[in-house]
Amino acid sequence: MEILNHNILGQMPKVKIITINFEGKSIVAREGQSVASALMANGVHKLGHSRNLSQPRGVYCGNGRCQSCIMTIDGIENVRSCKMLVKEGMIVKRCTGDPDVRRTL
């Protein structure tokens, strides 16, 4: 759900509409929006699965601390999607498990 006219703040400013690729599908996003919020605005709430129990992961803290929203973005694994801003043509994929600390160090 998007708020276009807020009771207190008034009319929301117009922003550039861009397209990103999420697992082979084009989705619409607004310039300045995080990847996580663009996905949620398009009905995507499951951003990945945990490695041990294969439980769904999604946005939890929204500020990058919990790392629950990690995704593969433009070929880079374990990117915090709540902190990364969308860019035209960006390619976003779900991660298949928790980050492997040995591999990322």
mmCIF file of C-alpha atoms in Angstrom:
data_model
loop_
_atom_site.group_PDB
_atom_site.id
_atom_site.type_symbol
_atom_site.label_atom_id
_atom_site.label_comp_id
_atom_site.label_asym_id
_atom_site.label_seq_id
_atom_site.Cartn_x
_atom_site.Cartn_y
_atom_site.Cartn_z
ATOM 1 C CA MET A 1 0.000 0.000 0.000
ATOM 2 C CA GLU A 2 1.304 3.404 -0.921
ATOM 3 C CA ILE A 3 0.303 6.717 0.577
ATOM 4 C CA LEU A 4 0.045 9.324 -2.152
ATOM 5 C CA ASN A 5 -1.796 11.973 -0.148
ATOM 6 C CA HIS A 6 -1.015 12.118 3.577
ATOM 7 C CA ASN A 7 -3.394 13.821 6.043
ATOM 8 C CA ILE A 8 -0.603 15.803 7.712
ATOM 9 C CA LEU A 9 2.234 15.856 5.166
ATOM 10 C CA GLY A 10 -0.032 16.528 2.194
ATOM 11 C CA GLN A 11 0.627 15.409 -1.366
ATOM 12 C CA MET A 12 3.670 13.170 -1.737
ATOM 13 C CA PRO A 13 6.252 14.386 -4.264
ATOM 14 C CA LYS A 14 6.416 12.636 -7.620
ATOM 15 C CA VAL A 15 9.464 10.419 -8.073
ATOM 16 C CA LYS A 16 10.966 8.656 -11.062
ATOM 17 C CA ILE A 17 9.563 5.173 -11.705
ATOM 18 C CA ILE A 18 12.190 2.549 -12.529
ATOM 19 C CA THR A 19 12.193 -1.179 -13.256
ATOM 20 C CA ILE A 20 14.229 -3.834 -11.472
ATOM 21 C CA ASN A 21 14.483 -7.550 -12.202
ATOM 22 C CA PHE A 22 13.427 -9.898 -9.400
ATOM 23 C CA GLU A 23 14.093 -13.548 -10.206
ATOM 24 C CA GLY A 24 13.368 -13.057 -13.897
ATOM 25 C CA LYS A 25 10.336 -10.804 -13.474
ATOM 26 C CA SER A 26 10.266 -7.048 -14.007
ATOM 27 C CA ILE A 27 8.864 -5.098 -11.091
ATOM 28 C CA VAL A 28 8.221 -1.393 -10.699
ATOM 29 C CA ALA A 29 10.056 0.616 -8.053
ATOM 30 C CA ARG A 30 10.415 4.250 -7.094
ATOM 31 C CA GLU A 31 13.766 6.001 -7.194
ATOM 32 C CA GLY A 32 15.117 6.394 -3.645
ATOM 33 C CA GLN A 33 13.294 3.298 -2.398
ATOM 34 C CA SER A 34 15.161 0.399 -0.778
ATOM 35 C CA VAL A 35 15.160 -2.948 -2.542
ATOM 36 C CA ALA A 36 13.240 -4.494 0.379
ATOM 37 C CA SER A 37 10.525 -1.834 0.312
ATOM 38 C CA ALA A 38 10.191 -2.105 -3.483
ATOM 39 C CA LEU A 39 9.710 -5.856 -3.173
ATOM 40 C CA MET A 40 7.159 -5.474 -0.371
ATOM 41 C CA ALA A 41 5.258 -2.857 -2.407
ATOM 42 C CA ASN A 42 5.028 -5.487 -5.160
ATOM 43 C CA GLY A 43 3.707 -8.185 -2.826
ATOM 44 C CA VAL A 44 6.999 -10.015 -2.207
ATOM 45 C CA HIS A 45 7.422 -10.668 1.524
ATOM 46 C CA LYS A 46 9.500 -13.862 1.536
ATOM 47 C CA LEU A 47 13.065 -12.779 0.752
ATOM 48 C CA GLY A 48 14.766 -16.123 1.339
ATOM 49 C CA HIS A 49 14.980 -19.228 3.521
ATOM 50 C CA SER A 50 17.139 -20.067 6.514
ATOM 51 C CA ARG A 51 19.768 -22.729 5.944
ATOM 52 C CA ASN A 52 19.069 -25.001 8.916
ATOM 53 C CA LEU A 53 15.272 -25.193 9.065
ATOM 54 C CA SER A 54 14.419 -23.770 5.621
ATOM 55 C CA GLN A 55 12.121 -21.243 7.269
ATOM 56 C CA PRO A 56 11.097 -18.152 5.282
ATOM 57 C CA ARG A 57 13.021 -14.936 5.928
ATOM 58 C CA GLY A 58 11.765 -11.406 5.396
ATOM 59 C CA VAL A 59 12.351 -7.860 6.596
ATOM 60 C CA TYR A 60 12.655 -7.787 10.379
ATOM 61 C CA CYS A 61 14.479 -4.709 11.688
ATOM 62 C CA GLY A 62 14.512 -2.592 8.521
ATOM 63 C CA ASN A 63 17.842 -0.942 9.378
ATOM 64 C CA GLY A 64 20.406 -3.587 8.382
ATOM 65 C CA ARG A 65 21.293 -4.940 11.815
ATOM 66 C CA CYS A 66 19.493 -8.298 11.815
ATOM 67 C CA GLN A 67 20.537 -9.363 8.271
ATOM 68 C CA SER A 68 17.235 -11.173 7.799
ATOM 69 C CA CYS A 69 16.746 -9.404 4.457
ATOM 70 C CA ILE A 70 19.979 -10.499 2.760
ATOM 71 C CA MET A 71 19.682 -11.113 -0.969
ATOM 72 C CA THR A 72 21.889 -11.485 -4.024
ATOM 73 C CA ILE A 73 21.917 -8.121 -5.807
ATOM 74 C CA ASP A 74 23.691 -7.665 -9.142
ATOM 75 C CA GLY A 75 25.644 -10.872 -8.490
ATOM 76 C CA ILE A 76 26.838 -9.865 -5.014
ATOM 77 C CA GLU A 77 25.654 -12.266 -2.303
ATOM 78 C CA ASN A 78 24.490 -11.351 1.200
ATOM 79 C CA VAL A 79 23.516 -7.737 0.489
ATOM 80 C CA ARG A 80 21.151 -6.165 3.031
ATOM 81 C CA SER A 81 18.170 -5.321 0.854
ATOM 82 C CA CYS A 82 16.712 -2.909 3.423
ATOM 83 C CA LYS A 83 19.811 -0.684 3.068
ATOM 84 C CA MET A 84 20.402 -0.956 -0.697
ATOM 85 C CA LEU A 85 18.598 1.592 -2.878
ATOM 86 C CA VAL A 86 17.079 0.450 -6.158
ATOM 87 C CA LYS A 87 18.789 1.227 -9.466
ATOM 88 C CA GLU A 88 17.385 0.894 -12.971
ATOM 89 C CA GLY A 89 17.922 -2.634 -14.298
ATOM 90 C CA MET A 90 19.149 -4.025 -10.970
ATOM 91 C CA ILE A 91 19.014 -7.839 -10.762
ATOM 92 C CA VAL A 92 17.746 -9.206 -7.439
ATOM 93 C CA LYS A 93 17.562 -12.848 -6.339
ATOM 94 C CA ARG A 94 16.746 -14.646 -3.113
ATOM 95 C CA CYS A 95 19.637 -16.163 -1.159
ATOM 96 C CA THR A 96 19.293 -19.883 -0.577
ATOM 97 C CA GLY A 97 20.588 -19.951 3.017
ATOM 98 C CA ASP A 98 22.193 -18.067 5.849
ATOM 99 C CA PRO A 99 25.518 -16.366 5.055
ATOM 100 C CA ASP A 100 28.553 -18.601 5.453
ATOM 101 C CA VAL A 101 30.959 -16.572 7.580
ATOM 102 C CA ARG A 102 33.953 -18.614 6.430
ATOM 103 C CA ARG A 103 33.231 -17.725 2.821
ATOM 104 C CA THR A 104 32.625 -14.016 3.392
ATOM 105 C CA LEU A 105 35.770 -13.311 5.458
#
